[in-house]
PDB file of C-alpha atoms in Angstrom:
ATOM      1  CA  UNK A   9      32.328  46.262  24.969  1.00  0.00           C
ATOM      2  CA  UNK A  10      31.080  42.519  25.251  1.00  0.00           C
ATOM      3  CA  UNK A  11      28.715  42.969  22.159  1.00  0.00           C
ATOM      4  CA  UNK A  12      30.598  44.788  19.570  1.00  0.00           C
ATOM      5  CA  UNK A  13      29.544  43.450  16.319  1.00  0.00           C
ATOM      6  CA  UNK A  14      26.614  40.976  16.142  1.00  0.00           C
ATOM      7  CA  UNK A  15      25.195  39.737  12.611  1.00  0.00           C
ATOM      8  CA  UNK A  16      21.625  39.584  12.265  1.00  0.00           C
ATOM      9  CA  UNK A  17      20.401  36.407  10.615  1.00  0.00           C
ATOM     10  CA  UNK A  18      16.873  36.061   8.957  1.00  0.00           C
ATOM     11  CA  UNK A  19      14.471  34.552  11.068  1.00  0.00           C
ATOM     12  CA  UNK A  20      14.069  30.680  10.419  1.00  0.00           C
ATOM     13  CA  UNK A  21      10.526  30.595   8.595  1.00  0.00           C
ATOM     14  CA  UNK A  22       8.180  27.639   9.922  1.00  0.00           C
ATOM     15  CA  UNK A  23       5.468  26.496   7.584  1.00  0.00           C
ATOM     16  CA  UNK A  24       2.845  23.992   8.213  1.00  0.00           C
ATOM     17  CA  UNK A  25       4.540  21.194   6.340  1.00  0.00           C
ATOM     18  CA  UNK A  26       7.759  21.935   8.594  1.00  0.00           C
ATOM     19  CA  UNK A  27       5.519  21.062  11.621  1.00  0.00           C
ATOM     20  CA  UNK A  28       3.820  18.251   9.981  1.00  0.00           C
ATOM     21  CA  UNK A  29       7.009  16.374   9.048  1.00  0.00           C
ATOM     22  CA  UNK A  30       8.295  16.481  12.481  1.00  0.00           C
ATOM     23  CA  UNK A  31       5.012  15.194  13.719  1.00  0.00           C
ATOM     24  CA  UNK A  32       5.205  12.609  11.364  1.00  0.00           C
ATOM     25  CA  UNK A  33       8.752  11.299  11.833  1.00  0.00           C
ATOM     26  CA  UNK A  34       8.131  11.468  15.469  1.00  0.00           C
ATOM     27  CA  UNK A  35       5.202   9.038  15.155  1.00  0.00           C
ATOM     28  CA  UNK A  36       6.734   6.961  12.914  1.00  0.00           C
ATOM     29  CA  UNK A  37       9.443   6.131  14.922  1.00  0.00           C
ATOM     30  CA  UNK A  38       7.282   5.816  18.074  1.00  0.00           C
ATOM     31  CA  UNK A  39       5.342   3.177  16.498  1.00  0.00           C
ATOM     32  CA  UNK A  40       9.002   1.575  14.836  1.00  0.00           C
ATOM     33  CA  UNK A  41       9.945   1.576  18.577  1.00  0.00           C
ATOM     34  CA  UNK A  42       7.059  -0.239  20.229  1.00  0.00           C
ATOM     35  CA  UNK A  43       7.506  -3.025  18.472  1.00  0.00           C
ATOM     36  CA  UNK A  44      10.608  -3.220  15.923  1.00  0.00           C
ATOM     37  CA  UNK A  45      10.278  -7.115  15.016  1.00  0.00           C
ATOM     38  CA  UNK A  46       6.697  -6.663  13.185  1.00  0.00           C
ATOM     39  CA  UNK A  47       6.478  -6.274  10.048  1.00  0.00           C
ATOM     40  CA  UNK A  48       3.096  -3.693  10.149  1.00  0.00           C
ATOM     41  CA  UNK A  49       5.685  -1.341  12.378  1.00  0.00           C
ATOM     42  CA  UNK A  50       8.755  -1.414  10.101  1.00  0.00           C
ATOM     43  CA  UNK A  51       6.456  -0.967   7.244  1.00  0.00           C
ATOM     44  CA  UNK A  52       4.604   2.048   8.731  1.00  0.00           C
ATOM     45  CA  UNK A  53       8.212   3.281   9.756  1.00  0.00           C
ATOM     46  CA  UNK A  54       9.240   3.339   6.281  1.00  0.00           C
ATOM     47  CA  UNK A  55       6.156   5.304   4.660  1.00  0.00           C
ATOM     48  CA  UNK A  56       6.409   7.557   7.722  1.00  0.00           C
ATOM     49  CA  UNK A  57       9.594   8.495   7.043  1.00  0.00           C
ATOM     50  CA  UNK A  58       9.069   9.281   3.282  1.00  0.00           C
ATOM     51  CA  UNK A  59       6.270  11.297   4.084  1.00  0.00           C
ATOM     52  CA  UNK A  60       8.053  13.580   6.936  1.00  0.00           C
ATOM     53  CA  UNK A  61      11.241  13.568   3.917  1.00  0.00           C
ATOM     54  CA  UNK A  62       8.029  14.706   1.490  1.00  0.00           C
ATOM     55  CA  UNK A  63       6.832  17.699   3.695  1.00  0.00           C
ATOM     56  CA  UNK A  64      10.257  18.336   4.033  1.00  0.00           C
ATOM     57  CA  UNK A  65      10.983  18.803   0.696  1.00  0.00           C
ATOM     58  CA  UNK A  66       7.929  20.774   0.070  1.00  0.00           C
ATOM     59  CA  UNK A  67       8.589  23.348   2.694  1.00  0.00           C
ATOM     60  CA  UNK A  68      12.074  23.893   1.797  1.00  0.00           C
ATOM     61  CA  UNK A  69      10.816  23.970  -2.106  1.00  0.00           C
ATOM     62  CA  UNK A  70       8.742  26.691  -0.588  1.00  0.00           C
ATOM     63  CA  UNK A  71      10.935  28.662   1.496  1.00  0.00           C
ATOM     64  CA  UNK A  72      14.247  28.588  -1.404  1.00  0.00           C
ATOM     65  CA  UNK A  73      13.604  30.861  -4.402  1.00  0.00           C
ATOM     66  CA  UNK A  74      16.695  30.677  -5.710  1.00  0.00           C
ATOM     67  CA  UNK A  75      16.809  26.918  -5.519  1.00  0.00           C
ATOM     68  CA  UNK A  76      12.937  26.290  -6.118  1.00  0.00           C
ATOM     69  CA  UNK A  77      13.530  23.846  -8.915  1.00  0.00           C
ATOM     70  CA  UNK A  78      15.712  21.207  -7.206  1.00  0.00           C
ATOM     71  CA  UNK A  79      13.443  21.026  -4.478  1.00  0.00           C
ATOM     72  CA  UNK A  80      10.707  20.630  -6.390  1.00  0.00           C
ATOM     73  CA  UNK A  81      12.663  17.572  -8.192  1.00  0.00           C
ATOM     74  CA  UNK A  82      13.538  16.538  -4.667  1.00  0.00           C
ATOM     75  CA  UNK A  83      10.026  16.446  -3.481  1.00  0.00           C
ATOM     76  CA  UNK A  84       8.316  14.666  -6.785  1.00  0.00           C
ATOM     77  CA  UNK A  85      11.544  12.324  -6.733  1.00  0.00           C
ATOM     78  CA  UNK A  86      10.253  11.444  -2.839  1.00  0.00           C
ATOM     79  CA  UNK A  87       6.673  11.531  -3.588  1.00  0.00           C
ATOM     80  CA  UNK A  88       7.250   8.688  -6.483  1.00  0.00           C
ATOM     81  CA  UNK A  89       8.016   6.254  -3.010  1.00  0.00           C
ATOM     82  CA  UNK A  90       4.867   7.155  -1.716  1.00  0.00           C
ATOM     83  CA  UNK A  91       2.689   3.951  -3.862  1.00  0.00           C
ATOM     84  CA  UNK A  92       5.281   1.190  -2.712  1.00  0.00           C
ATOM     85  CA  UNK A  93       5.429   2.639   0.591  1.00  0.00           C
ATOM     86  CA  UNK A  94       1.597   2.453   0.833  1.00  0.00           C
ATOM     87  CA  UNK A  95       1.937  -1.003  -0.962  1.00  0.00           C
ATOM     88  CA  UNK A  96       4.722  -2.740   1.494  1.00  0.00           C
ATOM     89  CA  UNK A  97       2.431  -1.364   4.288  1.00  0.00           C
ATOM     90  CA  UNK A  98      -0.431  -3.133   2.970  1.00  0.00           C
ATOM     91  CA  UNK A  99       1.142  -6.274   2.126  1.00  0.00           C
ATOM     92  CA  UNK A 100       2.674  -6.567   5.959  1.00  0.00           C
ATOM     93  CA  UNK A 101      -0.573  -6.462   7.233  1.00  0.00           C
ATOM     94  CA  UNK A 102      -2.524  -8.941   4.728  1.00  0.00           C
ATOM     95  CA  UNK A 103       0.578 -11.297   4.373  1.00  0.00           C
ATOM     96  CA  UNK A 104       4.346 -11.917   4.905  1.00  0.00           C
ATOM     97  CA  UNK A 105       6.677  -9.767   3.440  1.00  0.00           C
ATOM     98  CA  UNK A 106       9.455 -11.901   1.694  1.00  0.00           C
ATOM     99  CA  UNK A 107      12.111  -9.569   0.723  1.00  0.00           C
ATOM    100  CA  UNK A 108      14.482 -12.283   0.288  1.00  0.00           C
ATOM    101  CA  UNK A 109      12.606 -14.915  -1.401  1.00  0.00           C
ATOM    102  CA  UNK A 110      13.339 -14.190  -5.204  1.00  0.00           C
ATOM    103  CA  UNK A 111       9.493 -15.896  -6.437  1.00  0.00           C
ATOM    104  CA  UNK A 112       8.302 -13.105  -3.994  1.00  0.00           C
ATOM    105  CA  UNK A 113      10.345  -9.870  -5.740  1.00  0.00           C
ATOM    106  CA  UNK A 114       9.798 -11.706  -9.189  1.00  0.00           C
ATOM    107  CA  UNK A 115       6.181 -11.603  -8.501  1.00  0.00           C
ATOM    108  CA  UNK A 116       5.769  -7.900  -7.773  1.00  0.00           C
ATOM    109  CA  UNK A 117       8.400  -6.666  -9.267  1.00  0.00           C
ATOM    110  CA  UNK A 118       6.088  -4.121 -10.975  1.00  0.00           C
ATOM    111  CA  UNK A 119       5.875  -2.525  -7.299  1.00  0.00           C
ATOM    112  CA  UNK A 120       9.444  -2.305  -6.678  1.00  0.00           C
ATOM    113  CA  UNK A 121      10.548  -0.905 -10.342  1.00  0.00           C
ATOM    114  CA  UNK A 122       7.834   1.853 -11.309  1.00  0.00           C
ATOM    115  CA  UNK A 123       8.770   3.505  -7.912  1.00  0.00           C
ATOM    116  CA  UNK A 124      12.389   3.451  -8.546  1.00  0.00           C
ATOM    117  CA  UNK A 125      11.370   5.105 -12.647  1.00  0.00           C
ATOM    118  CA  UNK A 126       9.149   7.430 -10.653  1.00  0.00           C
ATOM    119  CA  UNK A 127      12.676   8.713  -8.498  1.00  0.00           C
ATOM    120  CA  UNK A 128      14.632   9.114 -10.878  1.00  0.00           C
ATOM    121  CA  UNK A 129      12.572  10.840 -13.244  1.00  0.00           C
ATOM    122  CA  UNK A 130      12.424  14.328 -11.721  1.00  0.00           C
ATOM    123  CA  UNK A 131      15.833  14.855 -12.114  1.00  0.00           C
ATOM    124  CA  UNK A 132      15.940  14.287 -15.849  1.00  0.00           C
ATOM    125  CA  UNK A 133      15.489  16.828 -18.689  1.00  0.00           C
ATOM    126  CA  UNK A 134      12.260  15.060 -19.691  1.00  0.00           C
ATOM    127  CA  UNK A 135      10.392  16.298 -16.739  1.00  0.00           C
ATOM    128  CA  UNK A 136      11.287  20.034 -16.594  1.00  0.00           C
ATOM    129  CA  UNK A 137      14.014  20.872 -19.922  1.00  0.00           C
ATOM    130  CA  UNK A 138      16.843  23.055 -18.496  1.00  0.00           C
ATOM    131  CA  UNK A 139      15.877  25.887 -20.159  1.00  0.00           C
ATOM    132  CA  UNK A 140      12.207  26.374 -18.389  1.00  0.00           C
ATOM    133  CA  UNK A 141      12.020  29.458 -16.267  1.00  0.00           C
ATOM    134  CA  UNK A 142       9.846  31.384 -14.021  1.00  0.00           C
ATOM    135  CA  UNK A 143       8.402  33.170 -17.252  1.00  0.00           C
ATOM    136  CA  UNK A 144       8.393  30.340 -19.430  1.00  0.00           C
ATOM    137  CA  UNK A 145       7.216  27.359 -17.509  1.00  0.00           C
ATOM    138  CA  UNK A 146       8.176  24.317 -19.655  1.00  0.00           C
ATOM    139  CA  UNK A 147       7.117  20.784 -18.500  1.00  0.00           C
ATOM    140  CA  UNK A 148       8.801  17.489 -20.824  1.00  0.00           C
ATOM    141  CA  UNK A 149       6.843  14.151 -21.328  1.00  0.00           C
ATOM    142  CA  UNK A 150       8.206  12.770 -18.594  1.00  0.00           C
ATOM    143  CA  UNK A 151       6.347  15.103 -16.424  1.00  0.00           C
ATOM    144  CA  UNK A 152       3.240  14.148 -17.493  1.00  0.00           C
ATOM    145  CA  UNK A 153       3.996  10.843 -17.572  1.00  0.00           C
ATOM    146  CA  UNK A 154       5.337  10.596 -13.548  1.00  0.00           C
ATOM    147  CA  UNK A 155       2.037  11.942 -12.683  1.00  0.00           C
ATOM    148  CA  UNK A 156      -0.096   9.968 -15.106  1.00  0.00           C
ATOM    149  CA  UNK A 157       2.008   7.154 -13.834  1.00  0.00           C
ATOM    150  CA  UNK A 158       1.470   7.852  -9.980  1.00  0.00           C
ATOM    151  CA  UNK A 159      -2.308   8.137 -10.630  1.00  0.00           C
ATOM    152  CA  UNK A 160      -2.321   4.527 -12.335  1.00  0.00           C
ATOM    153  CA  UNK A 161      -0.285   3.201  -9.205  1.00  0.00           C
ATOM    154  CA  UNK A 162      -2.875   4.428  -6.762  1.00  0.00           C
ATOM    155  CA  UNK A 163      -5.538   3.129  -8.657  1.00  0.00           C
ATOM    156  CA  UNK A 164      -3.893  -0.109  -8.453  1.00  0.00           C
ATOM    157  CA  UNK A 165      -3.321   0.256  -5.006  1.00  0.00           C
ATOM    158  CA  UNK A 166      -6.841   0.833  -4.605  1.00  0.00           C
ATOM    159  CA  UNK A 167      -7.728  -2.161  -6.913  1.00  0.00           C
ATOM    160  CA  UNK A 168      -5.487  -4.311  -5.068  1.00  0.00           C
ATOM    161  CA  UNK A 169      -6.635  -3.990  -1.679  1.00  0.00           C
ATOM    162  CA  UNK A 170     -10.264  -3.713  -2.535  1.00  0.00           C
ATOM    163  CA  UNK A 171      -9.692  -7.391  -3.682  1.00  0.00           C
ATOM    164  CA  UNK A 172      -7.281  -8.270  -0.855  1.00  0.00           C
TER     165      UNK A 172
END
């Protein structure tokens, strides 16, 4: 018999943020490909790219029971890119990016370091202690301080380009 012993597989589950990320990427890199020299496209690459890895995350936070948690890290870990993204996009279009001038980094080095805090935070015992569970939902300082953090950024986004 040609079809003696086939294993059934669960179905592969598709969520909105699934569909939304490959939307996303695809765009991104449509726009990265128009024009790859400018600034405003590499920029707009970039955020693109940590938004599709954001949706992502989220879906696969959603779809994994037993492996929730480090998704969840993954995804907040992601989503701490998100203001400096947003910020590097903004600066390409109002001015030239000078990633290799050091007055330039000096001068914003606020943008480039609270992002990199904001990544690595998630994954630290401050954020969610190891011993939190699905009955006992335990959240450290540092989780209130990534998104107290994250809400301060985007108001200084905000500020920023208001004034720009």
């Amino acid at each position: 018999m040609i079809f003696a012993a086939t294993q059934v597989s669960q179905p592969m589950t598709y969520s909105t943020a699934l569909f939304a990320s490959v939307v996303v990427a695809v765009v991104g890199s449509l726009i990265f490909w128009a024009n790859p020299a400018r600034n405003v496209n590499r920029a707009f690459f970039v955020s693109s790219g940590i938004v599709a890895t954001w949706l992502a995350s989220s879906h696969l936070m959603v779809l994994s029971a037993d492996r929730g948690l480090f998704w969840l890290r993954c995804t907040c870990a992601v989503g701490g890119l998100a203001p400096l993204s947003l910020w590097l996009l903004k600066e390409s279009i109002l001015s030239n990016i000078q990633l290799t001038a050091f007055r330039w980094i000096l001068r914003n080095a606020l943008w480039f370091v609270g992002p990199v805090v904001f990544t690595v935070l998630p994954f630290t015992d401050s954020f969610i202690p190891s011993n939190s569970s699905d009955l006992e939902r335990l959240r450290g300082w540092g989780y209130y301080f990534y998104y107290a953090g994250l809400v301060g950024y985007y108001g200084w986004l905000l500020f920023d380009t208001l004034r720009s």
